[in-house]
Short mmCIF file of C-alpha atoms in Angstrom, two decimals:
data_model
loop_
_atom_site.label_atom_id
_atom_site.label_comp_id
_atom_site.label_asym_id
_atom_site.label_seq_id
_atom_site.Cartn_x
_atom_site.Cartn_y
_atom_site.Cartn_z
CA MET A 299 4.40 -21.42 -12.41
CA LYS A 300 1.36 -20.97 -10.17
CA LEU A 301 -0.85 -17.86 -10.11
CA ILE A 302 -3.33 -17.14 -7.33
CA ILE A 303 -5.83 -14.33 -7.94
CA GLN A 304 -7.11 -12.85 -4.70
CA ILE A 305 -10.22 -10.70 -4.28
CA PRO A 306 -11.02 -8.81 -1.05
CA CYS A 307 -14.80 -8.78 -0.50
CA PHE A 308 -17.24 -6.97 1.76
CA ASN A 309 -20.89 -7.62 0.96
CA GLU A 310 -20.23 -8.34 -2.71
CA GLU A 311 -22.85 -11.01 -3.46
CA LYS A 312 -24.34 -8.93 -6.30
CA THR A 313 -21.09 -8.34 -8.18
CA LEU A 314 -18.80 -11.19 -7.19
CA LYS A 315 -20.04 -13.78 -9.70
CA ASN A 316 -19.57 -11.40 -12.65
CA THR A 317 -16.07 -10.61 -11.39
CA LEU A 318 -15.18 -14.30 -11.06
CA ASP A 319 -16.65 -15.14 -14.47
CA ASP A 320 -14.43 -12.49 -16.04
CA LEU A 321 -11.20 -13.92 -14.61
CA PRO A 322 -8.91 -15.82 -16.98
CA LYS A 323 -8.78 -19.62 -16.88
CA ASN A 324 -5.39 -19.84 -18.59
CA ILE A 325 -2.51 -17.48 -19.32
CA ALA A 326 0.58 -18.08 -21.43
CA GLY A 327 3.51 -18.89 -19.15
CA ILE A 328 1.26 -19.85 -16.22
CA ASP A 329 0.82 -23.56 -15.48
CA GLU A 330 -1.91 -23.28 -12.84
CA ILE A 331 -4.43 -20.59 -11.84
CA GLU A 332 -6.30 -20.64 -8.54
CA TYR A 333 -8.73 -18.19 -6.96
CA LEU A 334 -8.87 -16.80 -3.43
CA ILE A 335 -11.60 -14.75 -1.75
CA ILE A 336 -11.08 -12.67 1.41
CA ASN A 337 -14.47 -12.32 3.07
CA ASP A 338 -14.02 -9.24 5.27
CA GLY A 339 -16.92 -9.79 7.65
CA SER A 340 -19.67 -9.74 5.01
CA SER A 341 -23.26 -10.01 6.26
CA ASP A 342 -24.68 -11.13 2.90
CA LYS A 343 -24.13 -14.28 0.80
CA THR A 344 -20.67 -13.43 -0.48
CA THR A 345 -19.17 -16.67 0.84
CA ARG A 346 -21.96 -18.79 -0.66
CA VAL A 347 -21.49 -17.18 -4.07
CA ALA A 348 -17.75 -17.90 -3.89
CA LYS A 349 -18.30 -21.54 -2.90
CA GLU A 350 -20.90 -22.13 -5.60
CA TRP A 351 -18.62 -20.62 -8.22
CA GLY A 352 -15.80 -22.92 -7.12
CA VAL A 353 -13.05 -20.72 -5.72
CA ASN A 354 -10.09 -22.61 -4.28
CA TYR A 355 -9.63 -20.69 -1.04
CA ILE A 356 -11.78 -18.52 1.22
CA VAL A 357 -10.38 -16.42 4.07
CA ASN A 358 -13.18 -15.58 6.50
CA PHE A 359 -13.07 -12.66 8.92
CA THR A 360 -15.80 -12.75 11.57
CA GLN A 361 -15.92 -8.94 11.53
CA ASN A 362 -14.85 -6.23 9.12
CA LYS A 363 -11.13 -5.50 9.56
CA GLY A 364 -10.47 -3.26 6.57
CA LEU A 365 -8.80 -3.54 3.22
CA ALA A 366 -5.20 -3.57 4.47
CA LYS A 367 -5.63 -6.50 6.86
CA GLY A 368 -7.69 -8.41 4.31
CA PHE A 369 -5.02 -7.90 1.67
CA MET A 370 -2.22 -9.18 3.92
CA ALA A 371 -4.29 -12.16 5.05
CA GLY A 372 -4.81 -13.10 1.40
CA ILE A 373 -1.08 -12.73 0.70
CA ASP A 374 -0.28 -15.10 3.57
CA VAL A 375 -2.72 -17.76 2.36
CA ALA A 376 -1.51 -17.43 -1.24
CA LEU A 377 2.11 -17.89 -0.15
CA GLU A 378 1.15 -20.83 2.05
CA ASN A 379 -0.46 -22.51 -0.94
CA GLY A 380 2.52 -22.15 -3.21
CA ALA A 381 1.75 -19.06 -5.30
CA ASP A 382 4.62 -17.93 -7.53
CA ILE A 383 2.63 -14.84 -8.59
CA ILE A 384 -0.22 -13.17 -6.72
CA VAL A 385 -2.69 -10.85 -8.42
CA ASN A 386 -5.01 -8.61 -6.42
CA THR A 387 -8.20 -7.30 -8.01
CA ASP A 388 -11.51 -5.81 -6.82
CA ALA A 389 -14.80 -7.62 -6.34
CA ASP A 390 -16.87 -4.95 -8.10
CA ASN A 391 -15.45 -5.94 -11.52
CA GLN A 392 -13.86 -2.51 -11.95
CA TYR A 393 -10.81 -4.15 -13.51
CA ARG A 394 -10.96 -6.38 -16.58
CA GLY A 395 -9.94 -9.98 -16.13
CA LYS A 396 -8.25 -10.12 -19.53
CA ASP A 397 -5.74 -7.49 -18.34
CA ILE A 398 -4.32 -9.94 -15.79
CA ALA A 399 -2.19 -11.44 -18.58
CA THR A 400 -0.74 -7.97 -19.21
CA LEU A 401 -0.21 -7.50 -15.48
CA VAL A 402 1.80 -10.69 -14.90
CA LYS A 403 3.91 -10.53 -18.08
CA PRO A 404 6.67 -8.25 -16.66
CA ILE A 405 7.03 -10.69 -13.75
CA LEU A 406 7.18 -13.68 -16.08
CA ASP A 407 9.80 -11.82 -18.12
CA GLN A 408 11.71 -11.04 -14.88
CA ASN A 409 11.50 -7.29 -15.53
CA ALA A 410 9.72 -6.47 -12.25
CA ASP A 411 8.56 -7.93 -8.93
CA ILE A 412 5.56 -5.62 -8.51
CA VAL A 413 3.33 -4.50 -11.38
CA ILE A 414 0.52 -1.95 -10.96
CA GLY A 415 -2.30 -1.46 -13.42
CA GLU A 416 -2.48 2.14 -14.61
CA ARG A 417 -6.09 3.17 -15.17
CA PRO A 418 -6.97 5.78 -17.81
CA ILE A 419 -8.00 8.25 -15.09
CA LEU A 420 -8.76 11.15 -17.42
CA ASN A 421 -11.07 8.97 -19.53
CA ILE A 422 -13.09 7.40 -16.69
CA SER A 423 -16.54 8.97 -16.92
CA ASP A 424 -17.49 7.80 -13.40
CA PHE A 425 -14.80 10.06 -11.88
CA SER A 426 -15.68 13.70 -11.33
CA PRO A 427 -13.19 16.39 -12.45
CA LEU A 428 -12.31 16.97 -8.78
CA LYS A 429 -11.65 13.28 -8.17
CA LYS A 430 -9.45 13.07 -11.26
CA LYS A 431 -7.34 16.00 -10.05
CA LEU A 432 -7.12 14.56 -6.54
CA GLN A 433 -6.11 11.15 -7.91
CA ARG A 434 -3.31 12.77 -9.91
CA LEU A 435 -2.23 14.86 -6.91
CA GLY A 436 -2.18 11.81 -4.64
CA SER A 437 -0.15 9.79 -7.15
CA TRP A 438 2.32 12.68 -7.47
CA ALA A 439 2.74 12.74 -3.67
CA VAL A 440 3.38 8.99 -3.61
CA ARG A 441 5.96 9.34 -6.39
CA GLN A 442 7.82 11.97 -4.37
CA ALA A 443 7.72 9.87 -1.21
CA SER A 444 8.65 6.59 -2.91
CA LYS A 445 11.06 7.83 -5.62
CA THR A 446 9.15 5.76 -8.19
CA ASP A 447 7.35 6.74 -11.39
CA ILE A 448 4.02 5.00 -10.69
CA PRO A 449 1.31 7.19 -12.31
CA ASP A 450 -1.74 5.57 -10.62
CA ALA A 451 -0.85 4.90 -6.99
CA PRO A 452 -4.40 4.16 -5.67
CA SER A 453 -4.94 1.37 -8.23
CA GLY A 454 -5.76 -1.90 -6.49
CA PHE A 455 -5.12 -3.96 -9.60
CA ARG A 456 -1.60 -5.25 -9.13
CA ALA A 457 0.61 -8.32 -9.33
CA PHE A 458 3.35 -9.47 -6.97
CA SER A 459 6.07 -12.02 -7.47
CA ARG A 460 6.59 -14.49 -4.65
CA GLU A 461 9.81 -12.69 -3.71
CA ALA A 462 8.03 -9.32 -3.42
CA ALA A 463 5.10 -10.82 -1.49
CA LEU A 464 7.50 -12.29 1.07
CA ARG A 465 8.89 -8.81 1.72
CA LEU A 466 5.57 -6.98 2.04
CA ASN A 467 4.72 -5.19 5.28
CA VAL A 468 1.57 -3.10 5.77
CA VAL A 469 1.25 -1.39 9.15
CA ASN A 470 -1.74 0.93 8.59
CA ASP A 471 -5.36 -0.23 8.79
CA TYR A 472 -6.64 1.91 5.92
CA THR A 473 -5.25 0.57 2.64
CA TYR A 474 -2.22 -1.25 1.32
CA THR A 475 -2.04 0.55 -2.04
CA LEU A 476 -0.02 3.62 -1.08
CA GLU A 477 2.18 2.14 1.61
CA THR A 478 3.36 -0.80 -0.50
CA ILE A 479 4.54 1.58 -3.25
CA VAL A 480 6.52 3.68 -0.78
CA GLN A 481 7.98 0.50 0.70
CA ALA A 482 8.89 -0.89 -2.73
CA GLY A 483 10.56 2.36 -3.77
CA ARG A 484 12.54 2.77 -0.58
CA GLU A 485 13.51 -0.92 -0.37
CA LYS A 486 14.59 -1.00 -4.05
CA ILE A 487 12.02 -3.64 -5.04
CA PRO A 488 11.61 -3.53 -8.86
CA ILE A 489 8.21 -1.95 -9.52
CA ILE A 490 6.60 -0.78 -12.76
CA SER A 491 3.13 0.03 -14.10
CA VAL A 492 1.30 -1.13 -17.20
CA PRO A 493 -1.73 0.50 -18.89
CA ILE A 494 -5.07 -1.25 -18.37
CA GLU A 495 -8.74 -0.62 -19.12
CA THR A 496 -11.61 -0.48 -16.65
CA ASN A 497 -15.27 -1.45 -16.62
CA PRO A 498 -18.05 1.02 -15.77
CA SER A 499 -18.57 1.49 -12.04
CA VAL A 500 -21.48 -0.46 -10.51
CA ARG A 501 -21.38 1.17 -7.05
CA PRO A 502 -19.67 4.02 -5.16
CA SER A 503 -16.30 3.37 -3.57
CA ARG A 504 -16.42 2.02 -0.01
CA LEU A 505 -12.91 3.03 0.92
CA ALA A 506 -14.01 6.42 2.27
CA LYS A 507 -17.37 8.02 2.94
CA THR A 508 -16.42 11.44 1.58
CA MET A 509 -13.84 12.79 -0.84
CA PHE A 510 -12.34 14.96 1.90
CA GLY A 511 -12.02 11.91 4.17
CA TYR A 512 -10.31 9.97 1.40
CA VAL A 513 -7.81 12.75 0.70
CA ARG A 514 -7.07 13.33 4.39
CA THR A 515 -6.52 9.64 5.14
CA SER A 516 -4.44 9.12 1.99
CA MET A 517 -2.15 12.04 2.81
CA LEU A 518 -1.70 10.80 6.38
CA THR A 519 -0.89 7.33 5.05
CA ILE A 520 1.72 8.72 2.65
CA LEU A 521 3.23 10.92 5.39
CA ARG A 522 3.36 8.05 7.84
CA ALA A 523 5.00 5.75 5.33
CA TYR A 524 7.58 8.41 4.48
CA LEU A 525 8.34 9.01 8.17
CA VAL A 526 8.87 5.28 8.63
CA TYR A 527 11.38 4.98 5.78
CA LYS A 528 13.03 8.43 5.86
CA PRO A 529 12.67 9.80 9.41
CA LEU A 530 15.94 11.77 9.55
CA LYS A 531 15.30 13.60 6.28
CA ALA A 532 11.67 14.30 7.25
CA PHE A 533 12.40 15.67 10.73
CA TRP A 534 15.42 17.61 9.48
CA PHE A 535 13.09 19.37 7.07
CA LEU A 536 10.50 19.98 9.82
CA SER A 537 13.19 21.41 12.10
CA LEU A 538 13.81 24.25 9.63
CA PHE A 539 10.41 25.78 10.39
CA PRO A 540 11.25 26.70 14.00
CA ILE A 541 15.05 27.04 13.60
CA ILE A 542 15.07 29.62 10.77
CA PRO A 543 12.63 32.05 12.48
CA GLY A 544 14.48 31.43 15.76
CA LEU A 545 17.82 32.41 14.20
CA VAL A 546 16.28 35.49 12.57
CA ILE A 547 14.83 36.64 15.91
CA TRP A 548 18.11 35.86 17.69
CA ILE A 549 20.11 37.94 15.16
CA ARG A 550 17.56 40.74 15.63
CA PHE A 551 18.07 40.55 19.40
CA LEU A 552 21.86 40.72 18.99
CA SER A 553 21.60 43.79 16.79
CA PHE A 554 19.50 45.58 19.41
CA PHE A 555 21.81 44.29 22.13
CA PHE A 556 24.95 45.82 20.64
CA VAL A 557 23.26 48.99 19.36
CA ASN A 558 21.40 49.78 22.57
CA GLY A 559 23.97 48.41 24.99
CA GLY A 560 21.96 45.31 25.97
CA ALA A 561 18.80 47.07 27.07
CA GLY A 562 15.37 45.41 26.52
CA HIS A 563 14.11 42.89 24.02
CA ILE A 564 14.58 39.98 26.42
CA GLN A 565 11.31 38.54 25.09
CA SER A 566 12.91 38.14 21.66
CA LEU A 567 15.80 36.21 23.20
CA ILE A 568 13.39 33.85 25.01
CA LEU A 569 11.34 33.30 21.87
CA ALA A 570 14.45 32.70 19.74
CA CYS A 571 15.86 30.17 22.20
CA THR A 572 12.52 28.38 22.41
CA LEU A 573 12.22 28.05 18.64
CA ILE A 574 15.82 26.88 18.22
CA ILE A 575 15.39 24.29 20.98
CA ILE A 576 12.21 23.00 19.28
CA GLY A 577 14.16 22.70 16.04
CA PHE A 578 16.95 20.72 17.68
CA VAL A 579 14.37 18.48 19.35
CA CYS A 580 13.00 17.72 15.85
CA ILE A 581 16.49 16.83 14.67
CA MET A 582 17.02 14.54 17.67
CA ILE A 583 13.69 12.83 16.95
CA GLY A 584 14.88 12.30 13.37
CA ILE A 585 18.16 10.78 14.57
CA LEU A 586 16.27 8.52 16.96
CA GLY A 587 13.86 7.53 14.17
CA ASP A 588 16.78 6.79 11.86
CA THR A 589 18.31 4.54 14.53
CA ILE A 590 15.00 2.75 14.96
CA GLY A 591 14.81 2.49 11.17
CA ALA A 592 18.13 0.63 11.11
CA ASN A 593 16.71 -1.86 13.60
CA ARG A 594 13.53 -2.11 11.51
CA LYS A 595 15.58 -3.12 8.47
CA ILE A 596 17.24 -5.88 10.50
CA LEU A 597 13.84 -7.09 11.75
CA GLN A 598 12.41 -6.98 8.22
CA ASP A 599 15.31 -9.07 6.98
CA ILE A 600 14.74 -11.59 9.78
CA GLN A 601 11.01 -11.62 9.00
CA TYR A 602 11.71 -12.15 5.30
CA HIS A 603 13.98 -15.13 5.89
CA SER A 604 11.58 -16.61 8.46
CA ARG A 605 8.61 -16.28 6.11
CA LYS A 606 10.61 -17.62 3.19
CA GLN A 607 11.76 -20.65 5.16
CA TYR A 608 8.26 -21.34 6.47
CA TYR A 609 6.27 -20.80 3.27
CA ASP A 610 8.82 -22.51 1.03
CA GLY A 611 8.74 -25.48 3.41
CA VAL A 612 4.94 -25.53 3.22
CA LYS A 613 5.09 -25.28 -0.58
CA ILE A 614 7.41 -28.28 -0.85
CA ALA A 615 5.36 -30.36 1.60
CA SER A 616 1.99 -29.52 0.01
CA PRO A 617 0.27 -32.34 -1.91
CA VAL A 618 0.20 -31.97 -5.67
CA GLU A 619 -3.39 -33.00 -6.22
CA LYS A 620 -6.09 -30.32 -6.32
CA LYS A 621 -8.40 -30.15 -3.28
CA GLU A 622 -11.85 -28.81 -2.59
CA CYS A 623 -12.34 -25.24 -1.43
CA ARG A 624 -10.28 -24.56 1.68
CA ILE A 625 -11.64 -22.10 4.24
CA TYR A 626 -9.37 -20.15 6.57
CA TYR A 627 -10.82 -18.36 9.61
CA ARG A 628 -9.03 -15.28 10.90
#
């Protein structure tokens, strides 16, 4: 059983060594542990720190591409190098390395394919009261969209089985954390959370410049993911907003029409028809999206089998002996 721990990095030379030092060297049930760094266009000495420490793999981006693309690039390299379990953690040492054993245990026990570390949000002193409330609100929204019971959706501390990693698809450029939960819930991939502890924060989050920007982007990400996986239900709900007022106005027009013998109120009829037409357009968009969704499922299945065939072939053909640090340029 091989575990690869991946760490997305962007200008992390000051914190990376402490993070790497904290990672476990052995875990019960794991035969081999390797370490992977995704250098997301860093302009400092992040890559040098990783090489000097002795990581096994480095994925180098020539320019910053964002957390989502870095995450997926790391997943691809981990699969290519035979990972049976992949753990993602942060380079700022927010998450404790000793909790990785807790994170991978449900996968080793075959109780889940995705495990997410649940931070003690209410007890984190670095989070303001507003941020704590927004974190809980965002996680609630993800639970509604994904039909899961994950209490800490934004947590980047998570483990994936090889099977789950082969099925992952992230289409947004912002972050993988929310979309992968919605995908797992809607695709019936076994997903659970486990409680973890965190270290004190050493720097502000780089995911968003402002709290408002973070909330706005997160909500758009959740909405987009939900529209991808449940377009008919989403657009059917949206169609109610124009259809219900349209029907009310139309009934009002009919009452005036029969009471007053058809005189006047033609504007109400035009408005009612316009609103009802908009509503039916929303429904048609939902039906079209649902049809596209059926094709997406077929394409995802083809992608899964193609990736499985390719990466499993690479895994079998890979030499057994350990090599020096491999660098991948993307």
